[in-house]
CSV table of N, CA and C and ligand atoms in Angstrom, one decimal:
chain,number,residue,atom,x,y,z
G,8,MET,N,18.8,6.5,108.8
G,8,MET,CA,17.6,6.9,108.1
G,8,MET,C,17.0,5.7,107.4
G,9,SER,N,15.8,5.4,107.7
G,9,SER,CA,15.1,4.3,107.0
G,9,SER,C,13.8,4.8,106.3
G,10,ASN,N,13.2,4.0,105.5
G,10,ASN,CA,12.0,4.4,104.9
G,10,ASN,C,12.1,5.7,104.0
G,11,ILE,N,13.3,5.7,103.3
G,11,ILE,CA,13.5,6.8,102.4
G,11,ILE,C,13.8,6.3,101.0
G,12,THR,N,13.4,7.2,100.0
G,12,THR,CA,13.8,6.9,98.6
G,12,THR,C,14.4,8.2,98.0
G,13,PHE,N,15.0,8.0,96.9
G,13,PHE,CA,15.6,9.2,96.2
G,13,PHE,C,14.9,9.3,94.9
G,14,THR,N,14.6,10.5,94.5
G,14,THR,CA,14.0,10.7,93.1
G,14,THR,C,14.6,11.9,92.4
G,15,MET,N,14.5,11.8,91.1
G,15,MET,CA,14.9,13.0,90.3
G,15,MET,C,13.7,13.2,89.3
G,16,ILE,N,13.3,14.5,89.2
G,16,ILE,CA,12.4,14.8,88.1
G,16,ILE,C,13.3,15.2,87.0
G,17,LYS,N,13.2,14.4,85.9
G,17,LYS,CA,14.2,14.4,84.8
G,17,LYS,C,14.1,15.6,83.9
G,18,PRO,N,15.1,15.8,83.1
G,18,PRO,CA,15.1,17.0,82.2
G,18,PRO,C,13.8,17.1,81.3
G,19,ASP,N,13.3,16.0,80.8
G,19,ASP,CA,12.1,16.1,79.9
G,19,ASP,C,10.9,16.7,80.7
G,20,ALA,N,10.7,16.2,81.9
G,20,ALA,CA,9.6,16.7,82.7
G,20,ALA,C,9.7,18.1,83.2
G,21,VAL,N,11.0,18.5,83.4
G,21,VAL,CA,11.3,19.9,83.8
G,21,VAL,C,11.0,20.8,82.6
G,22,ARG,N,11.5,20.4,81.4
G,22,ARG,CA,11.3,21.2,80.2
G,22,ARG,C,9.8,21.3,79.8
G,23,ALA,N,9.0,20.3,80.1
G,23,ALA,CA,7.6,20.3,79.8
G,23,ALA,C,6.7,21.0,80.8
G,24,GLY,N,7.4,21.6,81.9
G,24,GLY,CA,6.7,22.4,82.9
G,24,GLY,C,5.9,21.5,83.9
G,25,ASN,N,6.4,20.3,84.1
G,25,ASN,CA,5.6,19.4,85.0
G,25,ASN,C,6.2,19.2,86.4
G,26,ILE,N,7.1,20.1,86.8
G,26,ILE,CA,7.6,20.0,88.2
G,26,ILE,C,6.5,20.0,89.2
G,27,GLY,N,5.7,21.1,89.1
G,27,GLY,CA,4.6,21.3,90.1
G,27,GLY,C,3.7,20.1,90.2
G,28,ALA,N,3.2,19.7,89.1
G,28,ALA,CA,2.2,18.6,89.0
G,28,ALA,C,2.8,17.3,89.6
G,29,ILE,N,4.0,17.0,89.3
G,29,ILE,CA,4.7,15.8,89.8
G,29,ILE,C,4.9,15.9,91.3
G,30,LEU,N,5.4,17.0,91.8
G,30,LEU,CA,5.6,17.1,93.2
G,30,LEU,C,4.3,17.0,93.9
G,31,GLN,N,3.2,17.6,93.4
G,31,GLN,CA,1.9,17.5,94.0
G,31,GLN,C,1.4,16.0,94.1
G,32,GLN,N,1.6,15.3,93.0
G,32,GLN,CA,1.2,13.9,93.0
G,32,GLN,C,2.0,13.1,94.1
G,33,ILE,N,3.3,13.4,94.2
G,33,ILE,CA,4.2,12.7,95.2
G,33,ILE,C,3.7,13.0,96.6
G,34,THR,N,3.5,14.3,96.9
G,34,THR,CA,3.1,14.6,98.3
G,34,THR,C,1.6,14.2,98.6
G,35,ASP,N,0.8,14.2,97.5
G,35,ASP,CA,-0.6,13.7,97.7
G,35,ASP,C,-0.6,12.2,98.1
G,36,ALA,N,0.5,11.5,97.6
G,36,ALA,CA,0.6,10.0,97.8
G,36,ALA,C,1.2,9.7,99.2
G,37,GLY,N,1.5,10.8,100.0
G,37,GLY,CA,1.9,10.5,101.3
G,37,GLY,C,3.4,10.6,101.6
G,38,PHE,N,4.2,11.0,100.6
G,38,PHE,CA,5.6,11.1,100.7
G,38,PHE,C,5.9,12.5,101.3
G,39,ALA,N,6.8,12.5,102.3
G,39,ALA,CA,7.3,13.8,102.9
G,39,ALA,C,8.7,14.1,102.2
G,40,ILE,N,8.9,15.4,101.9
G,40,ILE,CA,10.1,15.8,101.3
G,40,ILE,C,11.1,16.1,102.4
G,41,LYS,N,12.3,15.3,102.4
G,41,LYS,CA,13.3,15.4,103.4
G,41,LYS,C,14.4,16.3,103.0
G,42,ALA,N,14.7,16.4,101.6
G,42,ALA,CA,15.7,17.2,101.0
G,42,ALA,C,15.3,17.4,99.6
G,43,MET,N,15.6,18.6,99.1
G,43,MET,CA,15.3,18.9,97.7
G,43,MET,C,16.1,20.0,97.1
G,44,LYS,N,16.5,19.8,95.8
G,44,LYS,CA,17.2,20.9,95.1
G,44,LYS,C,16.9,20.9,93.6
G,45,PHE,N,17.0,22.1,93.0
G,45,PHE,CA,16.9,22.3,91.5
G,45,PHE,C,18.4,22.4,91.0
G,46,THR,N,18.8,21.5,90.2
G,46,THR,CA,20.2,21.5,89.8
G,46,THR,C,20.4,20.9,88.5
G,47,GLN,N,21.6,20.8,88.0
G,47,GLN,CA,21.9,20.1,86.7
G,47,GLN,C,23.1,19.2,86.8
G,48,LEU,N,23.0,18.0,86.3
G,48,LEU,CA,24.2,17.1,86.4
G,48,LEU,C,25.1,17.4,85.2
G,49,SER,N,26.4,17.4,85.5
G,49,SER,CA,27.4,17.4,84.4
G,49,SER,C,27.4,16.0,83.8
G,50,MET,N,28.0,15.9,82.6
G,50,MET,CA,28.2,14.6,82.0
G,50,MET,C,28.9,13.6,82.9
G,51,ASP,N,29.9,14.1,83.6
G,51,ASP,CA,30.7,13.2,84.5
G,51,ASP,C,29.8,12.7,85.7
G,52,GLU,N,29.0,13.6,86.2
G,52,GLU,CA,28.2,13.3,87.3
G,52,GLU,C,27.1,12.3,86.9
G,53,ALA,N,26.5,12.5,85.7
G,53,ALA,CA,25.5,11.6,85.2
G,53,ALA,C,26.1,10.2,84.9
G,54,LYS,N,27.3,10.2,84.4
G,54,LYS,CA,28.0,8.9,84.2
G,54,LYS,C,28.2,8.2,85.5
G,55,LYS,N,28.6,8.9,86.5
G,55,LYS,CA,28.9,8.3,87.9
G,55,LYS,C,27.6,7.8,88.5
G,56,PHE,N,26.5,8.6,88.4
G,56,PHE,CA,25.2,8.3,89.0
G,56,PHE,C,24.7,7.0,88.4
G,57,TYR,N,24.8,6.8,87.1
G,57,TYR,CA,24.3,5.7,86.4
G,57,TYR,C,25.3,4.6,86.0
G,58,GLU,N,26.4,4.6,86.8
G,58,GLU,CA,27.5,3.7,86.6
G,58,GLU,C,27.1,2.2,86.4
G,59,VAL,N,26.1,1.8,87.2
G,59,VAL,CA,25.6,0.4,87.1
G,59,VAL,C,25.2,0.0,85.7
G,60,HIS,N,24.8,1.0,84.9
G,60,HIS,CA,24.3,0.8,83.6
G,60,HIS,C,25.4,0.9,82.5
G,61,ALA,N,26.7,1.1,83.0
G,61,ALA,CA,27.8,1.4,82.0
G,61,ALA,C,27.9,0.5,80.9
G,62,GLY,N,27.6,-0.8,81.0
G,62,GLY,CA,27.7,-1.7,79.9
G,62,GLY,C,26.6,-1.8,79.0
G,63,ARG,N,25.5,-1.1,79.3
G,63,ARG,CA,24.2,-1.2,78.5
G,63,ARG,C,24.3,-0.4,77.2
G,64,PRO,N,23.6,-0.8,76.2
G,64,PRO,CA,23.7,-0.1,74.9
G,64,PRO,C,23.1,1.3,75.0
G,65,PHE,N,22.2,1.6,76.0
G,65,PHE,CA,21.6,2.9,76.1
G,65,PHE,C,22.4,3.9,77.0
G,66,TYR,N,23.5,3.4,77.6
G,66,TYR,CA,24.2,4.2,78.6
G,66,TYR,C,24.6,5.6,78.1
G,67,GLY,N,25.2,5.7,76.9
G,67,GLY,CA,25.6,7.0,76.3
G,67,GLY,C,24.4,7.9,76.2
G,68,GLU,N,23.3,7.4,75.7
G,68,GLU,CA,22.1,8.2,75.5
G,68,GLU,C,21.5,8.7,76.8
G,69,LEU,N,21.6,7.8,77.8
G,69,LEU,CA,21.1,8.1,79.2
G,69,LEU,C,21.9,9.2,79.8
G,70,VAL,N,23.2,9.1,79.7
G,70,VAL,CA,24.1,10.1,80.3
G,70,VAL,C,23.9,11.5,79.6
G,71,GLU,N,23.8,11.4,78.3
G,71,GLU,CA,23.6,12.6,77.5
G,71,GLU,C,22.2,13.3,77.9
G,72,PHE,N,21.2,12.5,78.0
G,72,PHE,CA,19.9,13.0,78.3
G,72,PHE,C,19.8,13.6,79.8
G,73,MET,N,20.4,12.8,80.7
G,73,MET,CA,20.3,13.2,82.1
G,73,MET,C,21.1,14.5,82.4
G,74,SER,N,22.1,14.8,81.6
G,74,SER,CA,22.8,16.0,81.8
G,74,SER,C,22.4,17.2,80.8
G,75,SER,N,21.3,16.9,80.1
G,75,SER,CA,20.9,17.9,79.1
G,75,SER,C,20.1,19.1,79.6
G,76,GLY,N,19.8,19.1,80.8
G,76,GLY,CA,19.0,20.3,81.4
G,76,GLY,C,18.8,20.1,82.9
G,77,PRO,N,18.2,21.1,83.5
G,77,PRO,CA,18.1,21.0,85.0
G,77,PRO,C,17.1,19.8,85.4
G,78,ILE,N,17.3,19.4,86.6
G,78,ILE,CA,16.5,18.3,87.2
G,78,ILE,C,16.1,18.8,88.6
G,79,VAL,N,15.1,18.2,89.2
G,79,VAL,CA,14.8,18.4,90.6
G,79,VAL,C,15.2,17.1,91.3
G,80,ALA,N,16.1,17.2,92.3
G,80,ALA,CA,16.6,16.0,93.0
G,80,ALA,C,15.9,16.1,94.4
G,81,ALA,N,15.4,15.0,94.9
G,81,ALA,CA,14.8,15.0,96.3
G,81,ALA,C,14.9,13.7,97.0
G,82,VAL,N,14.9,13.8,98.3
G,82,VAL,CA,14.8,12.6,99.2
G,82,VAL,C,13.5,12.6,99.8
G,83,LEU,N,12.8,11.5,99.7
G,83,LEU,CA,11.4,11.3,100.1
G,83,LEU,C,11.3,10.3,101.3
G,84,GLU,N,10.4,10.6,102.2
G,84,GLU,CA,10.2,9.7,103.3
G,84,GLU,C,8.7,9.2,103.4
G,85,LYS,N,8.6,7.9,103.6
G,85,LYS,CA,7.3,7.3,103.8
G,85,LYS,C,7.5,5.8,104.2
G,86,GLU,N,6.6,5.2,104.9
G,86,GLU,CA,6.7,3.8,105.2
G,86,GLU,C,6.8,3.1,103.8
G,87,ASN,N,7.7,2.1,103.7
G,87,ASN,CA,7.9,1.3,102.5
G,87,ASN,C,8.2,2.2,101.3
G,88,ALA,N,9.0,3.2,101.5
G,88,ALA,CA,9.2,4.3,100.5
G,88,ALA,C,9.7,3.8,99.1
G,89,VAL,N,10.7,2.9,99.1
G,89,VAL,CA,11.2,2.5,97.8
G,89,VAL,C,10.2,1.8,96.9
G,90,ALA,N,9.5,0.8,97.5
G,90,ALA,CA,8.5,0.0,96.7
G,90,ALA,C,7.3,0.9,96.4
G,91,ASP,N,6.8,1.7,97.4
G,91,ASP,CA,5.6,2.5,97.1
G,91,ASP,C,5.9,3.5,96.1
G,92,PHE,N,7.1,4.1,96.1
G,92,PHE,CA,7.4,5.1,95.1
G,92,PHE,C,7.5,4.5,93.7
G,93,ARG,N,8.1,3.3,93.6
G,93,ARG,CA,8.2,2.7,92.2
G,93,ARG,C,6.8,2.4,91.7
G,94,GLU,N,5.9,2.0,92.6
G,94,GLU,CA,4.5,1.8,92.2
G,94,GLU,C,3.9,3.1,91.7
G,95,LEU,N,4.1,4.2,92.4
G,95,LEU,CA,3.6,5.5,92.0
G,95,LEU,C,4.1,6.0,90.7
G,96,ILE,N,5.4,5.7,90.4
G,96,ILE,CA,5.9,6.2,89.1
G,96,ILE,C,5.6,5.3,87.9
G,97,GLY,N,5.4,4.0,88.2
G,97,GLY,CA,5.0,3.1,87.1
G,97,GLY,C,6.2,2.5,86.3
G,98,ASN,N,5.9,1.7,85.4
G,98,ASN,CA,6.9,0.9,84.6
G,98,ASN,C,8.0,1.9,83.9
G,99,THR,N,9.2,1.4,83.8
G,99,THR,CA,10.3,2.2,83.1
G,99,THR,C,9.8,2.7,81.8
G,100,ASN,N,9.1,1.8,81.0
G,100,ASN,CA,8.6,2.2,79.7
G,100,ASN,C,7.1,2.7,79.9
G,101,PRO,N,6.9,4.0,79.6
G,101,PRO,CA,5.6,4.6,79.9
G,101,PRO,C,4.4,3.9,79.2
G,102,ALA,N,4.8,3.2,78.0
G,102,ALA,CA,3.7,2.5,77.3
G,102,ALA,C,3.2,1.3,78.1
G,103,ASP,N,4.0,0.8,79.1
G,103,ASP,CA,3.6,-0.3,80.0
G,103,ASP,C,3.2,0.2,81.4
G,104,ALA,N,3.2,1.5,81.6
G,104,ALA,CA,2.9,2.0,82.9
G,104,ALA,C,1.4,2.1,83.2
G,105,LYS,N,1.0,1.7,84.4
G,105,LYS,CA,-0.4,1.7,84.8
G,105,LYS,C,-1.0,3.1,84.6
G,106,ILE,N,-2.3,3.2,84.3
G,106,ILE,CA,-3.0,4.4,84.2
G,106,ILE,C,-2.9,5.2,85.6
G,107,GLY,N,-2.6,6.4,85.5
G,107,GLY,CA,-2.5,7.3,86.7
G,107,GLY,C,-1.2,7.4,87.3
G,108,THR,N,-0.2,6.5,86.8
G,108,THR,CA,1.1,6.6,87.4
G,108,THR,C,1.8,7.8,86.7
G,109,ILE,N,2.9,8.3,87.4
G,109,ILE,CA,3.6,9.5,87.0
G,109,ILE,C,4.1,9.3,85.6
G,110,ARG,N,4.7,8.2,85.3
G,110,ARG,CA,5.3,7.9,84.0
G,110,ARG,C,4.2,7.8,82.9
G,111,GLN,N,3.1,7.2,83.2
G,111,GLN,CA,2.0,7.1,82.3
G,111,GLN,C,1.5,8.5,81.9
G,112,LYS,N,1.5,9.4,82.9
G,112,LYS,CA,0.9,10.7,82.6
G,112,LYS,C,1.9,11.7,82.0
G,113,TYR,N,3.2,11.6,82.4
G,113,TYR,CA,4.2,12.6,82.0
G,113,TYR,C,5.3,12.2,81.1
G,114,ALA,N,5.5,10.8,81.0
G,114,ALA,CA,6.7,10.4,80.2
G,114,ALA,C,6.5,10.2,78.8
G,115,ASN,N,7.5,10.4,77.9
G,115,ASN,CA,7.3,10.2,76.5
G,115,ASN,C,7.9,8.9,75.9
G,116,SER,N,8.9,8.4,76.6
G,116,SER,CA,9.5,7.2,76.0
G,116,SER,C,10.3,6.5,77.2
G,117,VAL,N,10.8,5.3,76.9
G,117,VAL,CA,11.6,4.6,77.9
G,117,VAL,C,12.9,5.3,78.3
G,118,GLY,N,13.4,6.1,77.3
G,118,GLY,CA,14.6,6.9,77.6
G,118,GLY,C,14.3,8.2,78.4
G,119,GLU,N,13.2,8.9,77.9
G,119,GLU,CA,12.8,10.1,78.5
G,119,GLU,C,11.6,9.9,79.4
G,120,ASN,N,11.8,9.4,80.6
G,120,ASN,CA,10.7,8.8,81.3
G,120,ASN,C,10.4,9.6,82.6
G,121,ALA,N,10.6,10.9,82.6
G,121,ALA,CA,10.0,11.9,83.6
G,121,ALA,C,10.6,11.8,85.0
G,122,VAL,N,10.8,10.6,85.5
G,122,VAL,CA,11.3,10.6,86.9
G,122,VAL,C,12.2,9.4,87.1
G,123,HIS,N,13.0,9.5,88.2
G,123,HIS,CA,13.8,8.4,88.7
G,123,HIS,C,13.3,8.0,90.0
G,124,GLY,N,13.4,6.7,90.3
G,124,GLY,CA,13.1,6.2,91.7
G,124,GLY,C,14.1,5.1,92.1
G,125,SER,N,14.7,5.2,93.3
G,125,SER,CA,15.6,4.2,93.7
G,125,SER,C,15.1,2.8,93.7
G,126,ASP,N,16.0,1.8,93.5
G,126,ASP,CA,15.5,0.4,93.4
G,126,ASP,C,15.7,-0.4,94.6
G,127,SER,N,16.3,0.2,95.7
G,127,SER,CA,16.5,-0.6,96.9
G,127,SER,C,16.9,0.4,98.0
G,128,ASP,N,16.7,0.0,99.3
G,128,ASP,CA,17.0,0.9,100.4
G,128,ASP,C,18.5,1.3,100.4
G,129,GLU,N,19.3,0.3,100.0
G,129,GLU,CA,20.8,0.6,99.9
G,129,GLU,C,21.1,1.6,98.9
G,130,ASN,N,20.5,1.5,97.7
G,130,ASN,CA,20.8,2.5,96.7
G,130,ASN,C,20.1,3.8,97.0
G,131,ALA,N,19.0,3.8,97.7
G,131,ALA,CA,18.4,5.1,98.1
G,131,ALA,C,19.4,5.9,98.9
G,132,LEU,N,20.0,5.3,99.8
G,132,LEU,CA,21.0,6.0,100.7
G,132,LEU,C,22.2,6.5,99.9
G,133,ILE,N,22.7,5.6,99.0
G,133,ILE,CA,23.9,6.0,98.2
G,133,ILE,C,23.5,7.2,97.3
G,134,GLU,N,22.3,7.1,96.7
G,134,GLU,CA,21.9,8.2,95.8
G,134,GLU,C,21.6,9.5,96.5
G,135,ALA,N,21.0,9.4,97.7
G,135,ALA,CA,20.7,10.6,98.5
G,135,ALA,C,22.1,11.2,98.9
G,136,ASN,N,23.0,10.4,99.3
G,136,ASN,CA,24.3,11.0,99.7
G,136,ASN,C,25.1,11.5,98.5
G,137,PHE,N,24.8,11.0,97.3
G,137,PHE,CA,25.4,11.6,96.0
G,137,PHE,C,25.1,13.0,95.9
G,138,HIS,N,23.8,13.4,96.2
G,138,HIS,CA,23.3,14.7,95.9
G,138,HIS,C,23.3,15.7,97.1
G,139,PHE,N,23.2,15.1,98.3
G,139,PHE,CA,23.0,15.9,99.5
G,139,PHE,C,24.0,15.6,100.6
G,140,SER,N,24.2,16.6,101.5
G,140,SER,CA,25.0,16.4,102.7
G,140,SER,C,24.1,16.6,103.9
G,141,GLY,N,24.6,16.2,105.0
G,141,GLY,CA,23.8,16.2,106.3
G,141,GLY,C,22.9,17.4,106.5
G,142,ARG,N,23.5,18.6,106.3
G,142,ARG,CA,22.7,19.8,106.6
G,142,ARG,C,21.6,20.1,105.6
G,143,ASP,N,21.5,19.3,104.5
G,143,ASP,CA,20.4,19.5,103.6
G,143,ASP,C,19.1,18.8,104.0
G,144,PHE,N,19.2,18.0,105.0
G,144,PHE,CA,18.0,17.1,105.4
G,144,PHE,C,17.2,17.8,106.5
G,145,PHE,N,15.9,17.7,106.3
G,145,PHE,CA,14.9,18.3,107.3
G,145,PHE,C,13.9,17.3,107.6
V,210,GTP,P1,15.3,4.8,87.1
V,210,GTP,O1,14.3,5.1,88.2
V,210,GTP,O2,15.6,6.0,86.2
V,210,GTP,O3,16.5,4.1,87.6
V,210,GTP,O4,14.5,3.8,86.1
V,210,GTP,P2,14.2,2.3,86.3
V,210,GTP,O5,14.8,1.8,87.6
V,210,GTP,O6,12.8,2.1,86.0
V,210,GTP,O7,15.0,1.7,85.1
V,210,GTP,P3,16.5,1.2,85.0
V,210,GTP,O8,17.2,1.5,86.3
V,210,GTP,O9,16.6,-0.2,84.4
V,210,GTP,O10,17.1,2.2,83.8
V,210,GTP,C1,17.6,3.5,84.2
V,210,GTP,C2,17.2,4.5,83.2
V,210,GTP,O11,17.8,4.2,81.9
V,210,GTP,C3,15.7,4.5,82.8
V,210,GTP,O12,14.9,5.2,83.6
V,210,GTP,C4,15.7,5.1,81.4
V,210,GTP,O13,15.8,6.5,81.5
V,210,GTP,C5,17.0,4.5,80.8
V,210,GTP,N1,16.7,3.4,80.0
V,210,GTP,C6,16.4,2.1,80.5
V,210,GTP,N2,16.2,1.3,79.4
V,210,GTP,C7,16.4,2.0,78.3
V,210,GTP,C8,16.4,1.8,76.9
V,210,GTP,O14,16.1,0.7,76.4
V,210,GTP,N3,16.7,2.9,76.1
V,210,GTP,C9,17.0,4.1,76.5
V,210,GTP,N4,17.2,5.1,75.7
V,210,GTP,N5,17.0,4.4,77.9
V,210,GTP,C10,16.7,3.4,78.7
V,211,MG,MG1,16.8,2.1,88.2
């Protein structure tokens, strides 16, 4: 599978009622949904998912937040998916995100920033396989 990225609509955006608007913006931008579920990460799952950040000062806060409520996890397909999706979501810190990006519109802070987007093709596959198995893909 190539040209895929992995996303999560994070607990803050779910709580704010923004699932529909965010999915609309994603599909309007030309991404096709290959797999999707509404789920919640346990603390252990959030720790594992964000293991690369384990040494960072915000790791505890990140794990706590990401397991604090339900999320939407999805695998998206488009040419140049990883880079185009990061462009669509905008800077990690919504204060620095371009106008019209998902984080500029829906995120509150660098910690609670509405959406996740994979940072490489390799991580997109790892993250997709973390949440989904073969029969979940369409
Ligand atoms: P993701 O798509 O979620 O991976 O975000 P990113 O790739 O734009 O940022 P990065 O991978 O560097 O950080 C992962 C997540 O950690 C961010 O999305 C934030 O939720 C959180 N994070 C990053 N920096 C900070 C910070 O300084 N403080 C807090 N509280 N959280 C942070
Ligand atoms: Mg990242």
